[in-house]
PDB file of C-alpha atoms in Angstrom:
ATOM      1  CA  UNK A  16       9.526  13.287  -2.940  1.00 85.00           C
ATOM      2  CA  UNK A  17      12.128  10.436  -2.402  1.00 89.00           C
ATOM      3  CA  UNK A  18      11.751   7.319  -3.893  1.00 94.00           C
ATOM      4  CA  UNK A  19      12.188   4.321  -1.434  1.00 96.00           C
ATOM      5  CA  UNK A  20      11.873   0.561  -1.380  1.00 98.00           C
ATOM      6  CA  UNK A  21      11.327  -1.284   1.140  1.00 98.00           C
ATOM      7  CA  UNK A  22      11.525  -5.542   1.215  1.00 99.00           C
ATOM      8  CA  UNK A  23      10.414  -8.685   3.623  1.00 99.00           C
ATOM      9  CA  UNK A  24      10.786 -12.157   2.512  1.00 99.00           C
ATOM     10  CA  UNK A  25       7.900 -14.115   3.254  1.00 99.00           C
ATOM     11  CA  UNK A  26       7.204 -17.849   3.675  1.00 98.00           C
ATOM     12  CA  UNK A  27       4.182 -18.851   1.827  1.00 98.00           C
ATOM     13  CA  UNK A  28       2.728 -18.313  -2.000  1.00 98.00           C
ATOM     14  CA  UNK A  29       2.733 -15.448  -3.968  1.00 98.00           C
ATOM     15  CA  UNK A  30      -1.101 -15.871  -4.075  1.00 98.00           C
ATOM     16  CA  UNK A  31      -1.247 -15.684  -0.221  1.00 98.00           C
ATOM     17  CA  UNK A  32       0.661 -12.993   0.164  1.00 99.00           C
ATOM     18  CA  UNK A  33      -1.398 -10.862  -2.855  1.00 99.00           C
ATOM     19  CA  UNK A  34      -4.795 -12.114  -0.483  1.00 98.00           C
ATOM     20  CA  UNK A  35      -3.547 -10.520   2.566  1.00 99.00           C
ATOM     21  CA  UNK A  36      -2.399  -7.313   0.838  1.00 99.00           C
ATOM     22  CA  UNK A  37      -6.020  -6.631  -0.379  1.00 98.00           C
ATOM     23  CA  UNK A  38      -8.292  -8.608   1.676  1.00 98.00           C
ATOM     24  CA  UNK A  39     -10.087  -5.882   3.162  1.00 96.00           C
ATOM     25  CA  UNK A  40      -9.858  -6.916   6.447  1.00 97.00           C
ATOM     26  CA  UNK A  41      -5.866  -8.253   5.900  1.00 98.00           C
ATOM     27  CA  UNK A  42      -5.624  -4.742   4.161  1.00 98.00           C
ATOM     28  CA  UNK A  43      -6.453  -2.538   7.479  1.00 97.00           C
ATOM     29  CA  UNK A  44      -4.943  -4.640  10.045  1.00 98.00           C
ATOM     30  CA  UNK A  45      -1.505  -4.193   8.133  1.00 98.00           C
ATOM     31  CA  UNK A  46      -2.184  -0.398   6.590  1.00 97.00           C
ATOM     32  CA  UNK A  47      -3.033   0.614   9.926  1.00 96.00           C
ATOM     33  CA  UNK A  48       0.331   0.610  11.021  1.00 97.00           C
ATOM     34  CA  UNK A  49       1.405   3.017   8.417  1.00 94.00           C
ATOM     35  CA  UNK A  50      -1.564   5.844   9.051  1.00 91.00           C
ATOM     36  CA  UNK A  51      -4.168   5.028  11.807  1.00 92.00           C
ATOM     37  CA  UNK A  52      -7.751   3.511  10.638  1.00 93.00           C
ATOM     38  CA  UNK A  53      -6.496   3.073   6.894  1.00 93.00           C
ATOM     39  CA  UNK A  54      -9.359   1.499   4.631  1.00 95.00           C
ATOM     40  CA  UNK A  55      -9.600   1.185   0.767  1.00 95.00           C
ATOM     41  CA  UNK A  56     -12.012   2.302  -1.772  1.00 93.00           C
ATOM     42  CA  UNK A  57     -12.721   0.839  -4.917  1.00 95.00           C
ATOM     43  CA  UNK A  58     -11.570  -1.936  -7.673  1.00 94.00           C
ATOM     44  CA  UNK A  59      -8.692  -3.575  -7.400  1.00 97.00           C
ATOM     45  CA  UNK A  60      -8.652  -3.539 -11.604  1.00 98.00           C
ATOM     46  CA  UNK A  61      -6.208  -1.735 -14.172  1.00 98.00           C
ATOM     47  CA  UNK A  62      -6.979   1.223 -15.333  1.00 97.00           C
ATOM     48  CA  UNK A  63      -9.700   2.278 -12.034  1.00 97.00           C
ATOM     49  CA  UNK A  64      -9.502   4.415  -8.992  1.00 94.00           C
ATOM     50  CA  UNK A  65      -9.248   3.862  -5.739  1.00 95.00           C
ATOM     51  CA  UNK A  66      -9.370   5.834  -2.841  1.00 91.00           C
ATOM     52  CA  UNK A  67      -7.059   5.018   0.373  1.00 92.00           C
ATOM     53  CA  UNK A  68      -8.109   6.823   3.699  1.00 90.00           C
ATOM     54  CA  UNK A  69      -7.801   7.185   7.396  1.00 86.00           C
ATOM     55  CA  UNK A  70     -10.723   6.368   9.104  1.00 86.00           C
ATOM     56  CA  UNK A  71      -9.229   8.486  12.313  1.00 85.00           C
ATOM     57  CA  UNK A  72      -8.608  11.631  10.604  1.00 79.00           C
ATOM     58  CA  UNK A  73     -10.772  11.559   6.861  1.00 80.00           C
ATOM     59  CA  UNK A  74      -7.237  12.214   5.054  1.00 80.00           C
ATOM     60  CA  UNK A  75      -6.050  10.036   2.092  1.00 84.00           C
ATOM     61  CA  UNK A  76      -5.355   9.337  -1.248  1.00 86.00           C
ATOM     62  CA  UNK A  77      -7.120   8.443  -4.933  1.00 87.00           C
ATOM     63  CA  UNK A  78      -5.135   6.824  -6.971  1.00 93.00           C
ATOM     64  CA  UNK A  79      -5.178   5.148 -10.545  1.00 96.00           C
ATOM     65  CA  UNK A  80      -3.986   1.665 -10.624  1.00 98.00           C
ATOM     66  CA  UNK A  81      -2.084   2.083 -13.431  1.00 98.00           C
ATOM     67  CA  UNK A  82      -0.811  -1.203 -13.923  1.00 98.00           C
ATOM     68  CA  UNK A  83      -2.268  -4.624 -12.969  1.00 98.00           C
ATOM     69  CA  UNK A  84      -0.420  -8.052 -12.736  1.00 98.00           C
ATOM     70  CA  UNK A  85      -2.542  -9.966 -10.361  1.00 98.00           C
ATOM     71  CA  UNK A  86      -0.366 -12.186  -7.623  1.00 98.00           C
ATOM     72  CA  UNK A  87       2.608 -10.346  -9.118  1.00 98.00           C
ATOM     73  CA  UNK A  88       2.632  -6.642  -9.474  1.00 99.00           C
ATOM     74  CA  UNK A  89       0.290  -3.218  -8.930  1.00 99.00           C
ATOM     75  CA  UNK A  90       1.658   0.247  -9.593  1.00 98.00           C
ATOM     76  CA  UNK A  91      -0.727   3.027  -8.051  1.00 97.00           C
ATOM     77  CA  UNK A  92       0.026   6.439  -9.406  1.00 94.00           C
ATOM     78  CA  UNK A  93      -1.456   9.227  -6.714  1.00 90.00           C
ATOM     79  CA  UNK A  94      -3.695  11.708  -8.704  1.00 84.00           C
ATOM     80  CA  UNK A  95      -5.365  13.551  -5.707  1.00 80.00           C
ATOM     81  CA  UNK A  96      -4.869  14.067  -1.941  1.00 75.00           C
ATOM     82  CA  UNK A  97      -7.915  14.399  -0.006  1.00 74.00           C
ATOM     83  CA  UNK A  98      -9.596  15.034   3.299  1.00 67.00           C
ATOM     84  CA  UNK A  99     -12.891  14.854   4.962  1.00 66.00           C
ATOM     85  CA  UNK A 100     -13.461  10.787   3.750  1.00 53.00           C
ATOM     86  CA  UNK A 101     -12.435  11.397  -0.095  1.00 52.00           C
ATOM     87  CA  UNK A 102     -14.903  14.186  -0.744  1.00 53.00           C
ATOM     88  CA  UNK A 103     -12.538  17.171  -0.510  1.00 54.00           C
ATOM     89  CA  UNK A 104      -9.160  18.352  -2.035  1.00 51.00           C
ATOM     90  CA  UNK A 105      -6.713  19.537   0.007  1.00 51.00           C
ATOM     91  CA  UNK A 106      -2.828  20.726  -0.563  1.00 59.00           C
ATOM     92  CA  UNK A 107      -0.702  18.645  -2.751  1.00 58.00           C
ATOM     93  CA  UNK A 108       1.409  16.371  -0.863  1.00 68.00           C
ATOM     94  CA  UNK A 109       1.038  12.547  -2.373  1.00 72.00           C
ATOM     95  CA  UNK A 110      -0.316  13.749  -5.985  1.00 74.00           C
ATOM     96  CA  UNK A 111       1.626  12.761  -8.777  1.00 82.00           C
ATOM     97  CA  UNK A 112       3.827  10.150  -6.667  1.00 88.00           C
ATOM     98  CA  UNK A 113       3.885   6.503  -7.355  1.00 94.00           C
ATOM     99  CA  UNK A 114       3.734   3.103  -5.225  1.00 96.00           C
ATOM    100  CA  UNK A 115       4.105  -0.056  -6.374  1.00 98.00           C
ATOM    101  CA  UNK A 116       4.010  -3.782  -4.888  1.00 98.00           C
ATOM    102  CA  UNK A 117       6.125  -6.305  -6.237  1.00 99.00           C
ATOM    103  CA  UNK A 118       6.173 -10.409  -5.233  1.00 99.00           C
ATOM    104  CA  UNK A 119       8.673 -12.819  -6.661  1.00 99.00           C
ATOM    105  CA  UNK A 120       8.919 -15.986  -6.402  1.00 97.00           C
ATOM    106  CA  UNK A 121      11.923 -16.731  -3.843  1.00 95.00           C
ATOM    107  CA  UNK A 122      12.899 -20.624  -3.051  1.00 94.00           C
ATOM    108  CA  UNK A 123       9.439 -21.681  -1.218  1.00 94.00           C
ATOM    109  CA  UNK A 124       8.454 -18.575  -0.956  1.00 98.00           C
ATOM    110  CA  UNK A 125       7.825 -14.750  -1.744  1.00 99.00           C
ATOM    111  CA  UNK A 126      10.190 -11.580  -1.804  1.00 99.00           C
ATOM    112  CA  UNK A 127       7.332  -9.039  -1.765  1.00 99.00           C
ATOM    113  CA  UNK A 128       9.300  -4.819  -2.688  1.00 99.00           C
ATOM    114  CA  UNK A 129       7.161  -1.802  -1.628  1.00 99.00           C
ATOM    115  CA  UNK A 130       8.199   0.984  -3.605  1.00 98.00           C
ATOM    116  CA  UNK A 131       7.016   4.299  -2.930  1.00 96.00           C
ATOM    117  CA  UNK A 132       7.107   8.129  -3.408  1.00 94.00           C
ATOM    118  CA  UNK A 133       7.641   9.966   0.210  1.00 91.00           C
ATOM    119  CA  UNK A 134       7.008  13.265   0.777  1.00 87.00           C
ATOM    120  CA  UNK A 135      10.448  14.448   2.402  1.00 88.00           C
ATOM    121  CA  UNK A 136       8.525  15.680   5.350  1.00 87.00           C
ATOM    122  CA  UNK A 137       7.551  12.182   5.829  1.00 87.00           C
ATOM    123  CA  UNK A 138      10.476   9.893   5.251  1.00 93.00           C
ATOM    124  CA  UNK A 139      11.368   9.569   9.142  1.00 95.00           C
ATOM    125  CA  UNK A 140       7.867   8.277   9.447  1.00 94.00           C
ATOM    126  CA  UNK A 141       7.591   5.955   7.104  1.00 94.00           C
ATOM    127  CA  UNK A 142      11.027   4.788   7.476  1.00 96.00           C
ATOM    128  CA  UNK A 143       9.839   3.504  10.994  1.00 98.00           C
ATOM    129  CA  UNK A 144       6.142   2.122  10.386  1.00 97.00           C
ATOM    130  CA  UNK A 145       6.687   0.882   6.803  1.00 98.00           C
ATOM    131  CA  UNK A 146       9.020  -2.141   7.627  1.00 98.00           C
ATOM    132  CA  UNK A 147       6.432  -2.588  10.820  1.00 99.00           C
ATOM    133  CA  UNK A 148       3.661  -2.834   8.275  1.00 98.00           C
ATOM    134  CA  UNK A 149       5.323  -5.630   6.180  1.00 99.00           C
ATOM    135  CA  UNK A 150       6.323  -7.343   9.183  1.00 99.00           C
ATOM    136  CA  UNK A 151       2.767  -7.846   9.762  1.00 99.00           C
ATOM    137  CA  UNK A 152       2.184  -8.297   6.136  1.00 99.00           C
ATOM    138  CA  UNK A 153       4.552 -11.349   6.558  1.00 99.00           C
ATOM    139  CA  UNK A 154       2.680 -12.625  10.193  1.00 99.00           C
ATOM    140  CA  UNK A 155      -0.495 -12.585   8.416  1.00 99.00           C
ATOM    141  CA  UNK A 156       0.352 -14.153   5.221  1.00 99.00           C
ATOM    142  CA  UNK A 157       2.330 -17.229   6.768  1.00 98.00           C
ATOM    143  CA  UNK A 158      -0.212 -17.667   9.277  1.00 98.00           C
ATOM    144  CA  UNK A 159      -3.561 -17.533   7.261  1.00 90.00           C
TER     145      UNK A 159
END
């Protein structure tokens, strides 16, 4: 896996921009661009699981949120890749990677860093939706 960071800065609060990144409607509309149909699962709360997956093809992620600093920081760590909605393993391609949000204060407004763990196979793809997704992250947040 390579480790990659990605960055947008963003006019509006730190609090805004930490709504639309978990709303669960602001969450899809911007995820969606990354991996078709992309919903969440679970609590949003330190130490729980959640499950990210794609509506369009049942694959995706569970993840402990490992750490927690609301409006500021979340670091996922990927513990299991599934398929068929969550309910079945499949092979090892996320697990044991790491992705983490981070929003800073910046002037009157927010530098929000994506940091993530790609699976080499997947680097060209993400290095063309990802900054698409935060672009959106950034539309949404400044026009809420």
């Amino acid at each position: 896996m390579e480790n990659t960071s990605f960055s947008i800065s963003i006019n509006t609060s730190r609090e805004q921009v930490w709504n639309t990144l978990w709303h669960d409607k602001t969450f899809q509309d911007w995820a969606s661009i990354i991996d078709e149909g992309t919903y969440k699962k679970g609590d949003l709360k330190e130490g729980s699981e959640m499950e990210f997956i794609s509506s369009v093809n049942g694959y995706g992620v569970t993840s402990k949120v490992e750490t927690l600093r609301p409006q500021e920081y979340v670091l996922f760590r990927h513990r299991a890749d599934t398929q068929d909605s969550g309910q079945q393993a499949r092979d090892d391609e996320w697990t044991g990677g790491s992705e983490s949000y981070t929003l800073t204060e910046q002037g009157d407004g927010t530098l929000l860093v994506l940091t993530m763990d790609i699976p080499r196979e997947q680097e060209e793809t993400f290095a063309e939706r990802v900054p698409k997704a935060l672009e959106r992250i950034k539309w949404l947040s400044e026009n809420a």
